[in-house]
Amino acid sequence: MRIYKVGGAVRDRLLGRPVTDIDWVVVGATTEDMLAKGFRPVGADFPVFLHPKSGEEYALARTERKSGRGYGGFTFHASPEVTLEEDLIRRDLTINAMAEDDQQNLTDPYHGQRDLEARLLRHVSPAFAEDPLRVLRVARFAARYAALGFTVAPETLDLMRQLSESGELQALTAERIWKEISRALMEDQPQVFIEVLRACGALNVLMPEVDALFGVPQPQAHHPEIDTGAHTLSVLEQAARHKQPLTVRWACLLHDLGKGLTPEEEWPRHIAHEFKGLKLIKAVNERFKAPRDCQELALLVGEYHTHGHRALELKPSTLLELLQSFDVYRRPQRFEEFIAACEMDARGRKGLEERSYPQADYLRGAATAARSVAVQPLLEKGFKGPELGEAIKRERLKALKAYKETASS
Ligand code: ATP
Ligand code: MG
């Protein structure tokens, strides 16, 4: 048997990037050969094995053929006769279809190295169109390598467009889509992921609510970039630049969905877009079965981001309601993430990226003031049940009034 490094490990070594996980392909071996060497099979009938020591994935060379709709509709053929070149041709991009032996000799039948130099994400063969997940993968790689100057080859974008129009994307499960979305959002340039999906028509299929934001104007005085879609991309860009976690990035992407519902005659104003957007945010959350913390933060940021921007003008009673809505007493981290999302929203405006955001510290101070109200003295005064709840609220309101006065003096 012959063993080669393949995929990301080869690509990233040639790019001079750190290699995290290594995928291997094994040519000229059978399942029995692998088991005899102590490899553990990952599944009952899939020719992929884990190395007994390193735990890395070793796959028998295989060919693949589409045999129906969706992901279940794939048949593969693994045997010792399958060549390295035959295995590489089933892969998505030329830069992912190179192999390397233990002497670092490169096998590159589809010119991945040439495309690395040309900074092109290009499909290996027309069989690319057999797996719609590749639309998302390519957009994700575009987000990851944008800073290096990579773009999607026009002919690959054409194939991605055909896949998007064919209805094949709908055959993907929520889990597989979310895995790609969540990884893409954590890349350095997550906005490029959305741009590429949009350019090939996949955004309109996967998240029409986000697609609808492009072409919707906002008031120039607050939003020099005007376009709501452009603004959303900038907010995402800022979130990545400020190393925000996935929850915040997801909330950033969805925070303004309500603006896509504004009747044209009301443009460029978007009255009550925060509230109107909630049902759209809920729909997107559920479509991809986003994790609970992502879902929750997206809804809260959608509803309250304007409160965040107006923090310094809010009445103490409104501040208190905001803090109660976030249950800041038990969930301080979630409120911190809300503040971060608001700040990214403010910075995601053309020319205002570096402007300070005093609302952030003001909101933190308000949370601290409200949280500093001690329950024990109220218990000692004999309050219980609903009366205790009311008493705590009164004390918190007092604390917020005092906070607002000191903060503004
Ligand atoms: P990463 O750095 O994200 O791990 P990777 O290129 O190693 O990138 P993997 O998902 O680990 O990506 O897959 C390993 C290799 O398997 C890819 O480089 C590609 O050659 C191939 N591959 C994975 N998924 C697909 C797919 N859906 N269609 C075609 N080829 C794929
Ligand atoms: Mg990999």
mmCIF file of C-alpha atoms in Angstrom, residues 12-335:
data_model
loop_
_atom_site.group_PDB
_atom_site.id
_atom_site.type_symbol
_atom_site.label_atom_id
_atom_site.label_comp_id
_atom_site.label_asym_id
_atom_site.label_seq_id
_atom_site.Cartn_x
_atom_site.Cartn_y
_atom_site.Cartn_z
ATOM 1 C CA ASP A 12 -1.902 24.829 3.638
ATOM 2 C CA ARG A 13 1.728 23.702 3.670
ATOM 3 C CA LEU A 14 2.175 25.112 0.163
ATOM 4 C CA LEU A 15 0.502 28.342 1.285
ATOM 5 C CA GLY A 16 2.773 28.526 4.301
ATOM 6 C CA ARG A 17 -0.172 28.331 6.668
ATOM 7 C CA PRO A 18 -0.283 26.260 9.852
ATOM 8 C CA VAL A 19 -1.548 22.722 9.240
ATOM 9 C CA THR A 20 -3.993 21.616 11.912
ATOM 10 C CA ASP A 21 -5.563 18.357 10.804
ATOM 11 C CA ILE A 22 -4.065 15.941 8.330
ATOM 12 C CA ASP A 23 -6.107 13.765 5.968
ATOM 13 C CA TRP A 24 -4.487 10.718 4.390
ATOM 14 C CA VAL A 25 -5.378 8.571 1.405
ATOM 15 C CA VAL A 26 -4.315 4.950 1.066
ATOM 16 C CA VAL A 27 -3.829 3.443 -2.386
ATOM 17 C CA GLY A 28 -3.562 -0.302 -3.109
ATOM 18 C CA ALA A 29 -5.090 -1.566 0.130
ATOM 19 C CA THR A 30 -8.239 -3.360 1.233
ATOM 20 C CA THR A 31 -10.308 -2.959 4.373
ATOM 21 C CA GLU A 32 -8.767 -6.201 5.653
ATOM 22 C CA ASP A 33 -5.245 -4.778 5.150
ATOM 23 C CA MET A 34 -6.172 -1.732 7.230
ATOM 24 C CA LEU A 35 -7.754 -3.727 10.034
ATOM 25 C CA ALA A 36 -4.711 -6.010 10.108
ATOM 26 C CA LYS A 37 -2.543 -2.954 10.722
ATOM 27 C CA GLY A 38 -4.677 -1.941 13.690
ATOM 28 C CA PHE A 39 -6.657 0.889 12.038
ATOM 29 C CA ARG A 40 -10.162 1.422 13.418
ATOM 30 C CA PRO A 41 -13.058 1.829 10.960
ATOM 31 C CA VAL A 42 -15.092 5.051 11.438
ATOM 32 C CA GLY A 43 -18.310 3.497 10.192
ATOM 33 C CA ALA A 44 -19.617 0.102 9.253
ATOM 34 C CA ASP A 45 -19.544 0.533 5.492
ATOM 35 C CA PHE A 46 -17.427 3.587 4.736
ATOM 36 C CA PRO A 47 -13.790 3.076 3.722
ATOM 37 C CA VAL A 48 -12.335 5.540 6.241
ATOM 38 C CA PHE A 49 -10.193 4.514 9.197
ATOM 39 C CA LEU A 50 -8.564 6.106 12.208
ATOM 40 C CA HIS A 51 -4.877 5.602 12.864
ATOM 41 C CA PRO A 52 -4.388 3.497 16.020
ATOM 42 C CA LYS A 53 -2.019 6.085 17.556
ATOM 43 C CA SER A 54 -2.475 9.532 15.941
ATOM 44 C CA GLY A 55 -6.249 9.203 15.455
ATOM 45 C CA GLU A 56 -5.878 10.862 12.033
ATOM 46 C CA GLU A 57 -8.184 9.900 9.173
ATOM 47 C CA TYR A 58 -6.974 7.462 6.555
ATOM 48 C CA ALA A 59 -9.341 6.898 3.623
ATOM 49 C CA LEU A 60 -9.006 4.185 1.035
ATOM 50 C CA ALA A 61 -8.753 5.660 -2.439
ATOM 51 C CA ARG A 62 -12.266 5.709 -3.863
ATOM 52 C CA THR A 63 -14.377 6.892 -6.738
ATOM 53 C CA GLU A 64 -17.808 8.415 -6.227
ATOM 54 C CA ARG A 65 -20.904 8.606 -8.314
ATOM 55 C CA LYS A 66 -24.161 10.372 -7.764
ATOM 56 C CA SER A 67 -27.116 8.036 -7.732
ATOM 57 C CA GLY A 68 -29.982 10.222 -6.619
ATOM 58 C CA ARG A 69 -31.067 13.436 -5.023
ATOM 59 C CA GLY A 70 -29.549 14.773 -1.850
ATOM 60 C CA TYR A 71 -26.645 13.504 0.150
ATOM 61 C CA GLY A 72 -27.915 9.977 0.592
ATOM 62 C CA GLY A 73 -27.767 9.673 -3.173
ATOM 63 C CA PHE A 74 -24.060 8.888 -3.407
ATOM 64 C CA THR A 75 -22.430 5.586 -4.190
ATOM 65 C CA PHE A 76 -18.719 5.016 -3.833
ATOM 66 C CA HIS A 77 -16.341 2.393 -4.975
ATOM 67 C CA ALA A 78 -13.195 1.635 -3.009
ATOM 68 C CA SER A 79 -10.766 -1.054 -4.103
ATOM 69 C CA PRO A 80 -7.016 -1.562 -4.348
ATOM 70 C CA GLU A 81 -7.252 -0.805 -8.079
ATOM 71 C CA VAL A 82 -8.476 2.778 -7.609
ATOM 72 C CA THR A 83 -5.579 5.079 -8.479
ATOM 73 C CA LEU A 84 -4.519 8.238 -6.703
ATOM 74 C CA GLU A 85 -5.576 10.321 -9.719
ATOM 75 C CA GLU A 86 -9.026 8.712 -9.664
ATOM 76 C CA ASP A 87 -9.406 9.546 -5.994
ATOM 77 C CA LEU A 88 -8.253 13.139 -6.457
ATOM 78 C CA ILE A 89 -10.709 13.878 -9.275
ATOM 79 C CA ARG A 90 -13.728 13.399 -6.956
ATOM 80 C CA ARG A 91 -12.572 16.297 -4.788
ATOM 81 C CA ASP A 92 -14.089 19.768 -4.832
ATOM 82 C CA LEU A 93 -11.348 22.267 -5.643
ATOM 83 C CA THR A 94 -8.074 21.884 -7.515
ATOM 84 C CA ILE A 95 -6.179 23.324 -4.532
ATOM 85 C CA ASN A 96 -7.744 20.554 -2.402
ATOM 86 C CA ALA A 97 -6.932 17.823 -4.935
ATOM 87 C CA MET A 98 -3.183 17.497 -4.462
ATOM 88 C CA ALA A 99 -1.375 14.652 -2.735
ATOM 89 C CA GLU A 100 2.080 14.351 -1.270
ATOM 90 C CA ASP A 101 4.152 11.300 -0.332
ATOM 91 C CA ASP A 102 6.481 11.085 2.646
ATOM 92 C CA GLN A 103 9.284 12.687 0.568
ATOM 93 C CA GLN A 104 7.033 15.695 -0.147
ATOM 94 C CA ASN A 105 6.763 14.668 -3.812
ATOM 95 C CA LEU A 106 3.628 16.327 -5.113
ATOM 96 C CA THR A 107 0.963 14.584 -7.218
ATOM 97 C CA ASP A 108 -1.026 17.361 -8.821
ATOM 98 C CA PRO A 109 -2.904 16.112 -11.895
ATOM 99 C CA TYR A 110 -5.509 18.912 -11.836
ATOM 100 C CA HIS A 111 -3.078 21.818 -11.446
ATOM 101 C CA GLY A 112 -3.818 22.826 -7.903
ATOM 102 C CA GLN A 113 -0.434 24.441 -7.561
ATOM 103 C CA ARG A 114 -1.062 26.630 -10.582
ATOM 104 C CA ASP A 115 -4.370 27.742 -9.052
ATOM 105 C CA LEU A 116 -2.702 28.376 -5.702
ATOM 106 C CA GLU A 117 -0.361 30.757 -7.443
ATOM 107 C CA ALA A 118 -3.204 32.340 -9.417
ATOM 108 C CA ARG A 119 -5.199 32.605 -6.156
ATOM 109 C CA LEU A 120 -8.157 30.814 -7.718
ATOM 110 C CA LEU A 121 -10.770 28.551 -6.159
ATOM 111 C CA ARG A 122 -11.553 26.333 -9.139
ATOM 112 C CA HIS A 123 -13.561 23.092 -9.327
ATOM 113 C CA VAL A 124 -11.745 19.915 -10.331
ATOM 114 C CA SER A 125 -14.309 18.481 -12.736
ATOM 115 C CA PRO A 126 -17.956 18.853 -13.764
ATOM 116 C CA ALA A 127 -18.742 16.246 -11.083
ATOM 117 C CA PHE A 128 -18.450 19.230 -8.716
ATOM 118 C CA ALA A 129 -22.161 19.757 -9.362
ATOM 119 C CA GLU A 130 -23.022 16.402 -7.790
ATOM 120 C CA ASP A 131 -22.795 17.664 -4.215
ATOM 121 C CA PRO A 132 -24.571 20.935 -3.360
ATOM 122 C CA LEU A 133 -22.648 21.236 -0.094
ATOM 123 C CA ARG A 134 -19.705 22.318 -2.224
ATOM 124 C CA VAL A 135 -21.418 25.650 -2.865
ATOM 125 C CA LEU A 136 -21.090 26.374 0.843
ATOM 126 C CA ARG A 137 -17.605 24.914 1.082
ATOM 127 C CA VAL A 138 -16.293 27.121 -1.711
ATOM 128 C CA ALA A 139 -17.877 30.206 -0.142
ATOM 129 C CA ARG A 140 -16.249 29.232 3.156
ATOM 130 C CA PHE A 141 -12.826 28.789 1.571
ATOM 131 C CA ALA A 142 -13.314 32.163 -0.130
ATOM 132 C CA ALA A 143 -13.897 33.704 3.309
ATOM 133 C CA ARG A 144 -10.824 32.027 4.711
ATOM 134 C CA TYR A 145 -8.420 32.889 1.910
ATOM 135 C CA ALA A 146 -9.779 36.289 0.847
ATOM 136 C CA ALA A 147 -6.989 38.031 2.723
ATOM 137 C CA LEU A 148 -4.474 36.132 0.560
ATOM 138 C CA GLY A 149 -6.217 37.396 -2.567
ATOM 139 C CA PHE A 150 -8.195 34.289 -3.518
ATOM 140 C CA THR A 151 -11.356 34.568 -5.594
ATOM 141 C CA VAL A 152 -13.777 32.045 -7.052
ATOM 142 C CA ALA A 153 -13.034 31.154 -10.685
ATOM 143 C CA PRO A 154 -15.846 32.445 -12.940
ATOM 144 C CA GLU A 155 -16.583 28.970 -14.355
ATOM 145 C CA THR A 156 -16.864 27.585 -10.806
ATOM 146 C CA LEU A 157 -19.213 30.393 -9.849
ATOM 147 C CA ASP A 158 -21.313 29.419 -12.900
ATOM 148 C CA LEU A 159 -21.582 25.845 -11.613
ATOM 149 C CA MET A 160 -22.472 27.137 -8.157
ATOM 150 C CA ARG A 161 -25.184 29.269 -9.742
ATOM 151 C CA GLN A 162 -26.596 26.251 -11.592
ATOM 152 C CA LEU A 163 -26.616 24.245 -8.362
ATOM 153 C CA SER A 164 -28.407 27.062 -6.545
ATOM 154 C CA GLU A 165 -31.037 27.360 -9.261
ATOM 155 C CA SER A 166 -31.582 23.596 -9.529
ATOM 156 C CA GLY A 167 -33.178 23.290 -6.090
ATOM 157 C CA GLU A 168 -30.432 20.893 -4.953
ATOM 158 C CA LEU A 169 -29.482 23.099 -2.002
ATOM 159 C CA GLN A 170 -32.829 22.282 -0.404
ATOM 160 C CA ALA A 171 -31.766 18.641 -0.213
ATOM 161 C CA LEU A 172 -29.038 19.486 2.326
ATOM 162 C CA THR A 173 -29.810 18.814 5.964
ATOM 163 C CA ALA A 174 -29.923 21.636 8.494
ATOM 164 C CA GLU A 175 -26.994 20.095 10.351
ATOM 165 C CA ARG A 176 -24.676 20.049 7.348
ATOM 166 C CA ILE A 177 -25.579 23.600 6.379
ATOM 167 C CA TRP A 178 -25.139 24.912 9.910
ATOM 168 C CA LYS A 179 -21.732 23.265 10.153
ATOM 169 C CA GLU A 180 -20.592 25.207 7.085
ATOM 170 C CA ILE A 181 -22.236 28.474 8.157
ATOM 171 C CA SER A 182 -20.805 28.344 11.663
ATOM 172 C CA ARG A 183 -17.307 27.551 10.418
ATOM 173 C CA ALA A 184 -17.521 30.250 7.749
ATOM 174 C CA LEU A 185 -18.674 32.883 10.236
ATOM 175 C CA MET A 186 -15.589 32.159 12.346
ATOM 176 C CA GLU A 187 -13.206 32.806 9.428
ATOM 177 C CA ASP A 188 -11.271 36.073 9.143
ATOM 178 C CA GLN A 189 -13.525 37.529 6.448
ATOM 179 C CA PRO A 190 -16.975 36.057 7.092
ATOM 180 C CA GLN A 191 -18.591 38.768 4.980
ATOM 181 C CA VAL A 192 -16.955 37.197 1.925
ATOM 182 C CA PHE A 193 -18.878 33.981 2.631
ATOM 183 C CA ILE A 194 -22.156 35.903 2.370
ATOM 184 C CA GLU A 195 -20.955 37.823 -0.701
ATOM 185 C CA VAL A 196 -20.043 34.637 -2.562
ATOM 186 C CA LEU A 197 -23.330 32.966 -1.636
ATOM 187 C CA ARG A 198 -25.097 36.019 -2.901
ATOM 188 C CA ALA A 199 -23.116 36.166 -6.132
ATOM 189 C CA CYS A 200 -24.151 32.608 -7.060
ATOM 190 C CA GLY A 201 -27.769 32.917 -5.989
ATOM 191 C CA ALA A 202 -27.410 30.575 -3.007
ATOM 192 C CA LEU A 203 -28.128 33.314 -0.465
ATOM 193 C CA ASN A 204 -31.537 33.824 -2.010
ATOM 194 C CA VAL A 205 -32.256 30.122 -1.493
ATOM 195 C CA LEU A 206 -30.703 29.629 1.942
ATOM 196 C CA MET A 207 -31.398 32.977 3.610
ATOM 197 C CA PRO A 208 -33.761 35.048 1.445
ATOM 198 C CA GLU A 209 -34.271 37.282 4.495
ATOM 199 C CA VAL A 210 -30.613 38.368 4.325
ATOM 200 C CA ASP A 211 -30.603 38.562 0.533
ATOM 201 C CA ALA A 212 -33.589 40.937 0.717
ATOM 202 C CA LEU A 213 -31.496 43.547 2.561
ATOM 203 C CA PHE A 214 -29.468 44.352 -0.544
ATOM 204 C CA GLY A 215 -30.967 47.322 -2.329
ATOM 205 C CA VAL A 216 -32.802 48.555 0.770
ATOM 206 C CA PRO A 217 -31.693 52.111 1.677
ATOM 207 C CA GLN A 218 -31.201 53.535 5.169
ATOM 208 C CA PRO A 219 -30.959 57.223 6.174
ATOM 209 C CA GLN A 220 -27.595 58.564 5.040
ATOM 210 C CA ALA A 221 -27.161 60.658 8.189
ATOM 211 C CA HIS A 222 -26.818 57.546 10.358
ATOM 212 C CA HIS A 223 -25.673 55.172 7.648
ATOM 213 C CA PRO A 224 -23.254 56.735 5.158
ATOM 214 C CA GLU A 225 -23.084 53.349 3.377
ATOM 215 C CA ILE A 226 -26.875 53.629 2.797
ATOM 216 C CA ASP A 227 -27.468 50.037 1.617
ATOM 217 C CA THR A 228 -28.695 47.698 4.366
ATOM 218 C CA GLY A 229 -26.994 44.661 2.819
ATOM 219 C CA ALA A 230 -23.668 46.498 2.613
ATOM 220 C CA HIS A 231 -24.136 47.557 6.238
ATOM 221 C CA THR A 232 -24.783 43.961 7.326
ATOM 222 C CA LEU A 233 -21.584 42.810 5.620
ATOM 223 C CA SER A 234 -19.613 45.572 7.343
ATOM 224 C CA VAL A 235 -21.013 44.634 10.736
ATOM 225 C CA LEU A 236 -19.897 41.059 10.145
ATOM 226 C CA GLU A 237 -16.493 42.278 9.034
ATOM 227 C CA GLN A 238 -16.116 44.302 12.226
ATOM 228 C CA ALA A 239 -17.218 41.339 14.343
ATOM 229 C CA ALA A 240 -14.412 39.254 12.844
ATOM 230 C CA ARG A 241 -11.900 42.052 13.183
ATOM 231 C CA HIS A 242 -12.772 42.341 16.863
ATOM 232 C CA LYS A 243 -12.574 38.543 17.289
ATOM 233 C CA GLN A 244 -16.149 38.154 18.445
ATOM 234 C CA PRO A 245 -17.529 34.687 19.211
ATOM 235 C CA LEU A 246 -19.976 32.827 16.973
ATOM 236 C CA THR A 247 -23.032 33.965 18.938
ATOM 237 C CA VAL A 248 -22.189 37.622 18.307
ATOM 238 C CA ARG A 249 -21.385 37.039 14.620
ATOM 239 C CA TRP A 250 -24.670 35.219 14.095
ATOM 240 C CA ALA A 251 -26.578 38.019 15.819
ATOM 241 C CA CYS A 252 -24.739 40.593 13.675
ATOM 242 C CA LEU A 253 -25.805 38.833 10.487
ATOM 243 C CA LEU A 254 -29.471 38.797 11.476
ATOM 244 C CA HIS A 255 -29.914 41.994 13.491
ATOM 245 C CA ASP A 256 -31.533 44.126 10.769
ATOM 246 C CA LEU A 257 -33.698 41.548 8.971
ATOM 247 C CA GLY A 258 -36.780 43.624 9.755
ATOM 248 C CA LYS A 259 -35.541 46.340 7.376
ATOM 249 C CA GLY A 260 -36.242 43.988 4.498
ATOM 250 C CA LEU A 261 -39.952 44.170 5.351
ATOM 251 C CA THR A 262 -40.300 47.979 5.269
ATOM 252 C CA PRO A 263 -42.740 49.131 2.556
ATOM 253 C CA GLU A 264 -40.832 51.085 -0.098
ATOM 254 C CA GLU A 265 -42.868 54.241 0.507
ATOM 255 C CA GLU A 266 -41.409 54.407 4.039
ATOM 256 C CA TRP A 267 -37.787 54.169 2.847
ATOM 257 C CA PRO A 268 -35.209 55.144 3.988
ATOM 258 C CA ARG A 269 -36.790 55.011 7.443
ATOM 259 C CA HIS A 270 -37.480 51.682 9.119
ATOM 260 C CA ILE A 271 -39.966 52.228 11.894
ATOM 261 C CA ALA A 272 -40.180 49.325 14.344
ATOM 262 C CA HIS A 273 -37.868 47.160 12.235
ATOM 263 C CA GLU A 274 -36.481 45.692 15.453
ATOM 264 C CA PHE A 275 -39.794 44.123 16.393
ATOM 265 C CA LYS A 276 -40.883 43.298 12.836
ATOM 266 C CA GLY A 277 -37.684 41.391 12.228
ATOM 267 C CA LEU A 278 -38.203 38.944 15.076
ATOM 268 C CA LYS A 279 -40.298 36.470 13.121
ATOM 269 C CA LEU A 280 -37.696 36.432 10.349
ATOM 270 C CA ILE A 281 -34.855 35.874 12.810
ATOM 271 C CA LYS A 282 -36.841 33.041 14.355
ATOM 272 C CA ALA A 283 -37.419 31.473 10.948
ATOM 273 C CA VAL A 284 -33.716 31.570 10.017
ATOM 274 C CA ASN A 285 -32.713 30.267 13.461
ATOM 275 C CA GLU A 286 -35.053 27.316 13.109
ATOM 276 C CA ARG A 287 -34.256 26.585 9.475
ATOM 277 C CA PHE A 288 -30.652 25.760 10.375
ATOM 278 C CA LYS A 289 -31.330 24.518 13.900
ATOM 279 C CA ALA A 290 -28.789 27.031 15.191
ATOM 280 C CA PRO A 291 -27.589 26.283 18.738
ATOM 281 C CA ARG A 292 -29.691 27.724 21.506
ATOM 282 C CA ASP A 293 -27.209 30.433 22.556
ATOM 283 C CA CYS A 294 -26.965 31.691 18.947
ATOM 284 C CA GLN A 295 -30.745 31.702 18.558
ATOM 285 C CA GLU A 296 -31.317 33.560 21.809
ATOM 286 C CA LEU A 297 -28.720 36.230 21.237
ATOM 287 C CA ALA A 298 -29.879 36.867 17.659
ATOM 288 C CA LEU A 299 -33.450 37.448 18.854
ATOM 289 C CA LEU A 300 -32.398 39.698 21.740
ATOM 290 C CA VAL A 301 -30.017 41.748 19.589
ATOM 291 C CA GLY A 302 -32.697 42.017 16.913
ATOM 292 C CA GLU A 303 -35.200 43.367 19.397
ATOM 293 C CA TYR A 304 -32.964 45.631 21.482
ATOM 294 C CA HIS A 305 -30.032 46.879 19.405
ATOM 295 C CA THR A 306 -31.533 50.342 19.058
ATOM 296 C CA HIS A 307 -31.871 50.480 22.849
ATOM 297 C CA GLY A 308 -28.154 49.763 22.992
ATOM 298 C CA HIS A 309 -27.361 52.698 20.711
ATOM 299 C CA ARG A 310 -29.625 55.003 22.737
ATOM 300 C CA ALA A 311 -28.334 53.744 26.075
ATOM 301 C CA LEU A 312 -27.300 57.170 27.357
ATOM 302 C CA GLU A 313 -30.745 58.637 26.675
ATOM 303 C CA LEU A 314 -32.782 55.803 28.167
ATOM 304 C CA LYS A 315 -34.895 56.519 31.235
ATOM 305 C CA PRO A 316 -33.857 54.491 34.293
ATOM 306 C CA SER A 317 -37.094 52.507 34.023
ATOM 307 C CA THR A 318 -36.353 51.591 30.394
ATOM 308 C CA LEU A 319 -32.796 50.642 31.312
ATOM 309 C CA LEU A 320 -34.213 48.408 34.005
ATOM 310 C CA GLU A 321 -36.578 46.723 31.541
ATOM 311 C CA LEU A 322 -33.661 46.125 29.195
ATOM 312 C CA LEU A 323 -31.592 44.522 31.928
ATOM 313 C CA GLN A 324 -34.555 42.409 33.038
ATOM 314 C CA SER A 325 -35.147 41.230 29.457
ATOM 315 C CA PHE A 326 -31.595 39.942 29.372
ATOM 316 C CA ASP A 327 -31.835 38.447 32.862
ATOM 317 C CA VAL A 328 -28.495 40.119 33.405
ATOM 318 C CA TYR A 329 -28.436 38.917 37.018
ATOM 319 C CA ARG A 330 -28.109 35.277 36.030
ATOM 320 C CA ARG A 331 -26.747 35.711 32.485
ATOM 321 C CA PRO A 332 -24.091 38.493 32.632
ATOM 322 C CA GLN A 333 -22.150 36.975 29.724
ATOM 323 C CA ARG A 334 -25.129 37.166 27.390
ATOM 324 C CA PHE A 335 -25.518 40.889 28.122
#
